[in-house]
Short mmCIF file of C-alpha atoms in Angstrom, two decimals:
data_model
loop_
_atom_site.label_atom_id
_atom_site.label_comp_id
_atom_site.label_asym_id
_atom_site.label_seq_id
_atom_site.Cartn_x
_atom_site.Cartn_y
_atom_site.Cartn_z
CA UNK A 1 42.92 -78.95 11.91
CA UNK A 2 40.47 -77.42 14.33
CA UNK A 3 36.82 -78.23 14.74
CA UNK A 4 34.54 -78.77 11.81
CA UNK A 5 31.20 -76.99 12.20
CA UNK A 6 28.67 -79.71 11.45
CA UNK A 7 25.89 -77.16 11.21
CA UNK A 8 27.67 -75.16 8.50
CA UNK A 9 25.28 -74.43 5.67
CA UNK A 10 22.27 -74.91 7.93
CA UNK A 11 19.89 -72.14 8.90
CA UNK A 12 21.27 -70.07 11.76
CA UNK A 13 19.87 -67.47 14.12
CA UNK A 14 21.36 -64.60 16.05
CA UNK A 15 24.76 -63.04 15.71
CA UNK A 16 27.50 -65.33 14.48
CA UNK A 17 31.03 -65.43 15.84
CA UNK A 18 34.00 -67.01 14.06
CA UNK A 19 36.67 -68.58 16.21
CA UNK A 20 40.35 -68.41 15.34
CA UNK A 21 41.86 -71.58 13.92
CA UNK A 22 45.15 -72.79 12.51
CA UNK A 23 44.12 -72.90 8.87
CA UNK A 24 42.49 -70.06 6.90
CA UNK A 25 39.86 -72.36 5.39
CA UNK A 26 38.53 -73.01 8.89
CA UNK A 27 37.64 -69.35 9.25
CA UNK A 28 35.00 -69.89 6.60
CA UNK A 29 33.81 -73.21 7.95
CA UNK A 30 33.26 -72.37 11.61
CA UNK A 31 30.28 -70.04 12.05
CA UNK A 32 28.76 -70.56 15.49
CA UNK A 33 25.50 -69.31 16.95
CA UNK A 34 26.66 -67.15 19.80
CA UNK A 35 25.34 -68.25 23.17
CA UNK A 36 23.86 -71.54 21.94
CA UNK A 37 24.58 -74.74 23.82
CA UNK A 38 27.60 -76.40 22.18
CA UNK A 39 28.72 -80.02 21.88
CA UNK A 40 32.36 -80.31 20.87
CA UNK A 41 33.63 -83.78 19.97
CA UNK A 42 37.26 -84.90 19.70
CA UNK A 43 37.35 -88.00 17.53
CA UNK A 44 39.32 -89.98 14.97
CA UNK A 45 36.12 -90.23 12.93
CA UNK A 46 34.55 -86.77 12.54
CA UNK A 47 32.54 -88.13 9.61
CA UNK A 48 30.48 -90.09 12.17
CA UNK A 49 28.79 -86.82 13.15
CA UNK A 50 26.10 -85.63 13.24
CA UNK A 51 24.82 -89.12 12.44
CA UNK A 52 21.43 -89.70 14.02
CA UNK A 53 21.76 -86.33 15.77
CA UNK A 54 21.08 -84.71 12.41
CA UNK A 55 17.65 -86.33 12.20
CA UNK A 56 14.25 -85.63 13.72
CA UNK A 57 13.98 -83.19 16.63
CA UNK A 58 17.69 -82.87 17.41
CA UNK A 59 18.48 -82.34 13.73
CA UNK A 60 15.82 -79.67 13.38
CA UNK A 61 17.05 -77.94 16.52
CA UNK A 62 20.60 -78.03 15.13
CA UNK A 63 19.43 -76.45 11.88
CA UNK A 64 17.52 -73.78 13.80
CA UNK A 65 20.55 -72.83 15.86
CA UNK A 66 19.24 -74.04 19.22
CA UNK A 67 22.54 -75.87 19.71
CA UNK A 68 25.93 -76.15 18.01
CA UNK A 69 27.87 -79.26 17.05
CA UNK A 70 31.60 -79.14 16.37
CA UNK A 71 34.08 -81.92 15.70
CA UNK A 72 37.85 -81.88 16.13
CA UNK A 73 39.72 -84.51 14.14
CA UNK A 74 42.39 -86.11 16.34
CA UNK A 75 44.48 -87.46 13.45
CA UNK A 76 46.16 -84.18 12.35
CA UNK A 77 47.66 -83.87 15.83
CA UNK A 78 49.41 -87.23 15.43
CA UNK A 79 53.17 -87.72 15.54
CA UNK A 80 55.51 -88.26 12.60
CA UNK A 81 54.99 -88.92 8.93
CA UNK A 82 52.01 -91.21 9.52
CA UNK A 83 50.39 -89.00 12.17
CA UNK A 84 50.39 -91.74 14.79
CA UNK A 85 48.07 -90.95 17.67
CA UNK A 86 48.80 -93.99 19.85
CA UNK A 87 51.59 -96.17 21.23
CA UNK A 88 52.06 -99.40 23.17
CA UNK A 89 50.92 -99.58 26.83
CA UNK A 90 53.55 -98.88 29.48
CA UNK A 91 54.21 -102.11 31.37
CA UNK A 92 53.21 -104.25 28.40
CA UNK A 93 49.90 -105.69 27.36
CA UNK A 94 47.67 -105.89 24.32
CA UNK A 95 46.35 -102.98 22.31
CA UNK A 96 47.41 -99.37 21.96
CA UNK A 97 46.92 -96.23 24.07
CA UNK A 98 46.26 -92.71 22.77
CA UNK A 99 49.30 -90.55 23.52
CA UNK A 100 48.98 -87.70 26.06
CA UNK A 101 50.77 -85.14 23.87
CA UNK A 102 48.43 -85.85 20.97
CA UNK A 103 45.26 -85.57 23.05
CA UNK A 104 46.60 -82.50 24.85
CA UNK A 105 47.13 -80.71 21.54
CA UNK A 106 43.58 -81.54 20.44
CA UNK A 107 42.12 -80.34 23.75
CA UNK A 108 44.04 -77.08 23.55
CA UNK A 109 42.81 -76.55 20.01
CA UNK A 110 39.24 -77.24 21.14
CA UNK A 111 39.65 -74.46 23.68
CA UNK A 112 38.58 -73.87 27.28
CA UNK A 113 35.21 -72.97 28.74
CA UNK A 114 33.36 -76.29 28.52
CA UNK A 115 33.43 -79.30 30.86
CA UNK A 116 35.53 -82.08 29.33
CA UNK A 117 34.12 -85.61 29.39
CA UNK A 118 35.85 -88.84 28.39
CA UNK A 119 33.51 -91.67 27.36
CA UNK A 120 34.82 -94.69 29.23
CA UNK A 121 33.35 -97.97 30.58
CA UNK A 122 35.12 -97.26 33.88
CA UNK A 123 33.43 -93.87 34.28
CA UNK A 124 30.52 -92.94 36.51
CA UNK A 125 27.16 -94.08 35.11
CA UNK A 126 25.41 -91.44 33.03
CA UNK A 127 22.11 -90.39 34.56
CA UNK A 128 19.17 -88.16 33.76
CA UNK A 129 20.27 -85.81 36.53
CA UNK A 130 23.69 -85.41 34.91
CA UNK A 131 22.01 -84.76 31.57
CA UNK A 132 19.96 -81.98 33.18
CA UNK A 133 23.08 -80.44 34.70
CA UNK A 134 24.85 -80.46 31.34
CA UNK A 135 21.80 -79.05 29.55
CA UNK A 136 21.78 -76.12 31.97
CA UNK A 137 25.42 -75.32 31.21
CA UNK A 138 27.17 -73.88 28.14
CA UNK A 139 27.84 -77.28 26.57
CA UNK A 140 30.50 -79.99 26.77
CA UNK A 141 33.66 -81.26 25.11
CA UNK A 142 33.59 -85.03 24.55
CA UNK A 143 36.65 -87.23 24.08
CA UNK A 144 35.95 -90.33 22.00
CA UNK A 145 38.47 -92.99 22.92
CA UNK A 146 39.74 -95.83 20.77
CA UNK A 147 42.01 -98.82 21.27
CA UNK A 148 42.84 -99.38 24.98
CA UNK A 149 41.95 -95.84 25.97
CA UNK A 150 43.72 -92.55 26.67
CA UNK A 151 46.90 -91.92 28.68
CA UNK A 152 45.81 -91.14 32.25
CA UNK A 153 48.17 -88.18 32.56
CA UNK A 154 46.32 -86.04 30.05
CA UNK A 155 43.00 -86.88 31.70
CA UNK A 156 44.40 -85.74 35.04
CA UNK A 157 46.02 -82.63 33.58
CA UNK A 158 42.75 -81.41 32.08
CA UNK A 159 40.56 -82.51 35.00
CA UNK A 160 38.53 -84.73 32.68
CA UNK A 161 35.31 -86.31 33.92
CA UNK A 162 34.85 -89.96 32.93
CA UNK A 163 31.31 -91.10 32.11
CA UNK A 164 29.98 -94.54 31.16
CA UNK A 165 26.72 -95.27 29.35
CA UNK A 166 26.61 -98.86 30.59
CA UNK A 167 28.48 -101.93 31.74
CA UNK A 168 29.73 -103.03 28.35
CA UNK A 169 32.53 -102.12 25.94
CA UNK A 170 32.23 -100.45 22.52
CA UNK A 171 34.89 -100.22 19.82
CA UNK A 172 35.03 -96.46 20.30
CA UNK A 173 33.42 -93.51 22.02
CA UNK A 174 31.53 -92.06 19.05
CA UNK A 175 28.25 -93.88 19.71
CA UNK A 176 28.49 -93.10 23.42
CA UNK A 177 29.10 -89.43 22.61
CA UNK A 178 25.95 -89.34 20.50
CA UNK A 179 24.01 -90.87 23.39
CA UNK A 180 25.19 -88.14 25.77
CA UNK A 181 24.47 -85.39 23.27
CA UNK A 182 20.99 -86.68 22.44
CA UNK A 183 20.02 -87.16 26.09
CA UNK A 184 21.20 -83.64 26.89
CA UNK A 185 20.08 -81.66 23.84
CA UNK A 186 16.48 -82.85 24.17
CA UNK A 187 16.34 -81.09 27.55
CA UNK A 188 17.23 -77.72 26.03
CA UNK A 189 14.15 -75.46 25.85
CA UNK A 190 12.28 -75.52 22.50
CA UNK A 191 14.06 -78.65 21.23
CA UNK A 192 11.09 -80.91 22.00
CA UNK A 193 7.74 -79.96 20.59
CA UNK A 194 5.97 -80.74 23.88
CA UNK A 195 8.03 -79.89 26.96
CA UNK A 196 5.38 -81.48 29.20
CA UNK A 197 6.48 -84.91 27.99
CA UNK A 198 9.74 -84.45 29.90
CA UNK A 199 7.84 -84.42 33.18
CA UNK A 200 6.27 -87.84 32.60
CA UNK A 201 9.09 -89.90 31.11
CA UNK A 202 11.38 -92.38 32.83
CA UNK A 203 13.71 -91.01 35.55
CA UNK A 204 11.94 -87.63 35.66
CA UNK A 205 10.97 -88.27 39.28
CA UNK A 206 13.18 -91.24 40.11
CA UNK A 207 10.87 -93.87 38.60
CA UNK A 208 10.61 -95.75 35.33
CA UNK A 209 7.83 -94.60 33.04
CA UNK A 210 4.42 -96.27 33.12
CA UNK A 211 3.32 -98.42 30.12
CA UNK A 212 1.94 -96.59 27.09
CA UNK A 213 -1.00 -97.56 24.86
CA UNK A 214 -2.68 -96.20 21.72
CA UNK A 215 -5.30 -97.24 19.15
CA UNK A 216 -6.76 -99.71 18.41
CA UNK A 217 -8.47 -100.32 21.75
CA UNK A 218 -8.34 -104.09 21.14
CA UNK A 219 -5.40 -105.70 19.35
CA UNK A 220 -4.79 -109.44 18.98
CA UNK A 221 -7.09 -110.09 21.93
CA UNK A 222 -5.24 -107.60 24.14
CA UNK A 223 -7.22 -104.61 25.40
CA UNK A 224 -6.12 -101.21 26.62
CA UNK A 225 -6.65 -101.02 30.42
CA UNK A 226 -10.15 -99.71 31.02
CA UNK A 227 -9.03 -96.91 33.31
CA UNK A 228 -7.16 -95.25 30.43
CA UNK A 229 -10.40 -95.05 28.43
CA UNK A 230 -12.52 -93.86 31.36
CA UNK A 231 -11.89 -90.14 30.98
CA UNK A 232 -11.27 -89.97 34.74
CA UNK A 233 -7.99 -88.06 34.81
CA UNK A 234 -7.48 -88.49 38.55
CA UNK A 235 -7.89 -92.27 38.28
CA UNK A 236 -5.58 -92.34 35.26
CA UNK A 237 -2.90 -90.43 37.17
CA UNK A 238 -3.15 -92.87 40.09
CA UNK A 239 -2.93 -95.89 37.75
CA UNK A 240 0.10 -94.49 35.96
CA UNK A 241 1.85 -93.75 39.24
CA UNK A 242 1.14 -97.23 40.57
CA UNK A 243 2.43 -98.84 37.39
CA UNK A 244 5.57 -96.70 37.41
CA UNK A 245 6.28 -97.72 41.00
CA UNK A 246 5.57 -101.38 40.29
CA UNK A 247 7.84 -101.50 37.23
CA UNK A 248 10.64 -99.68 39.01
CA UNK A 249 10.52 -102.02 41.99
CA UNK A 250 10.51 -105.09 39.74
CA UNK A 251 13.08 -104.04 37.12
CA UNK A 252 15.37 -101.53 38.81
CA UNK A 253 15.90 -102.33 42.50
CA UNK A 254 18.66 -99.71 42.64
CA UNK A 255 16.30 -96.92 41.61
CA UNK A 256 13.60 -98.28 43.88
CA UNK A 257 15.86 -98.20 46.93
CA UNK A 258 16.79 -94.58 46.26
CA UNK A 259 13.15 -93.68 45.68
CA UNK A 260 11.97 -95.56 48.76
CA UNK A 261 14.40 -93.81 51.08
CA UNK A 262 12.58 -90.52 50.67
CA UNK A 263 9.13 -91.09 49.21
CA UNK A 264 7.75 -94.59 49.64
CA UNK A 265 5.26 -95.61 52.33
CA UNK A 266 6.45 -98.98 53.77
CA UNK A 267 2.89 -100.36 53.62
CA UNK A 268 2.67 -99.60 49.91
CA UNK A 269 6.11 -101.10 49.40
CA UNK A 270 4.84 -104.41 50.79
CA UNK A 271 1.71 -104.14 48.65
CA UNK A 272 3.76 -103.64 45.49
CA UNK A 273 6.00 -106.56 46.43
CA UNK A 274 2.96 -108.83 46.49
CA UNK A 275 1.72 -107.42 43.19
CA UNK A 276 5.11 -107.96 41.56
CA UNK A 277 5.21 -111.57 42.76
CA UNK A 278 1.73 -112.20 41.36
CA UNK A 279 2.67 -110.58 38.05
CA UNK A 280 5.83 -112.67 37.81
CA UNK A 281 3.96 -115.91 38.60
CA UNK A 282 1.35 -115.07 35.98
CA UNK A 283 3.98 -114.49 33.29
CA UNK A 284 5.79 -117.71 34.17
CA UNK A 285 2.50 -119.62 33.94
CA UNK A 286 1.76 -118.06 30.54
CA UNK A 287 5.22 -118.98 29.26
CA UNK A 288 4.98 -122.67 30.21
CA UNK A 289 5.21 -124.84 27.08
CA UNK A 290 1.97 -126.44 26.03
CA UNK A 291 1.89 -130.23 26.15
#
């Protein structure tokens, strides 16, 4: 009934600890790498994990014991013969709401010690800064909602943080949970092969990332910007910074305002505004239908 260790059977490092659980078989299925960052997921669909998290860099890091992944199946905590986990909304309305007693039992089984996060479209937007904060902690417990959500009382009782990954609605929180885990795990030391890449990607310094290019130098009549082939690292750094600022101003005014409050020279802001207008006019001209 308690968490299923998704990394069971994988290579592990360090001393292992086995946590108490309600069923004897779980004692054999729950080895954990002591001290490793842990993602614990409460879900009606534990089979959805690790999913894409078991592939590539995050999957390798999971196998090497750099982080732990546990799932807690919500269904066994359900009420009655059919293990119902939800009921109709108080006050009427469509859909069903996950019961507070059911979620409370699952949270208590998951145990204390980790921040608890509920994936919800009404939550605070997830950011790179929040991912860094979570990566620097011991881990997190994620609640994957379904139906119309979770009874507010259990969220209040457990001081649950609500986080959104965007202004849209999914059928459940499992995909959102994997987004949070991926964004956070990749910040854990040794998970990425090249830690320097973290310093240059989008949001690392409040800006979107500059455009990227690779071989061939000329493709379909489109050339790599000459500065990137010049070997002049100072000029390349300046170009990349300018492009990052230009893209951020054009595509994410919210980020640009926050960036401009502390770092942007007003004269350069006006210069980039003119460049963005020229770029937009050029694209519109290129997209005009030929007659």
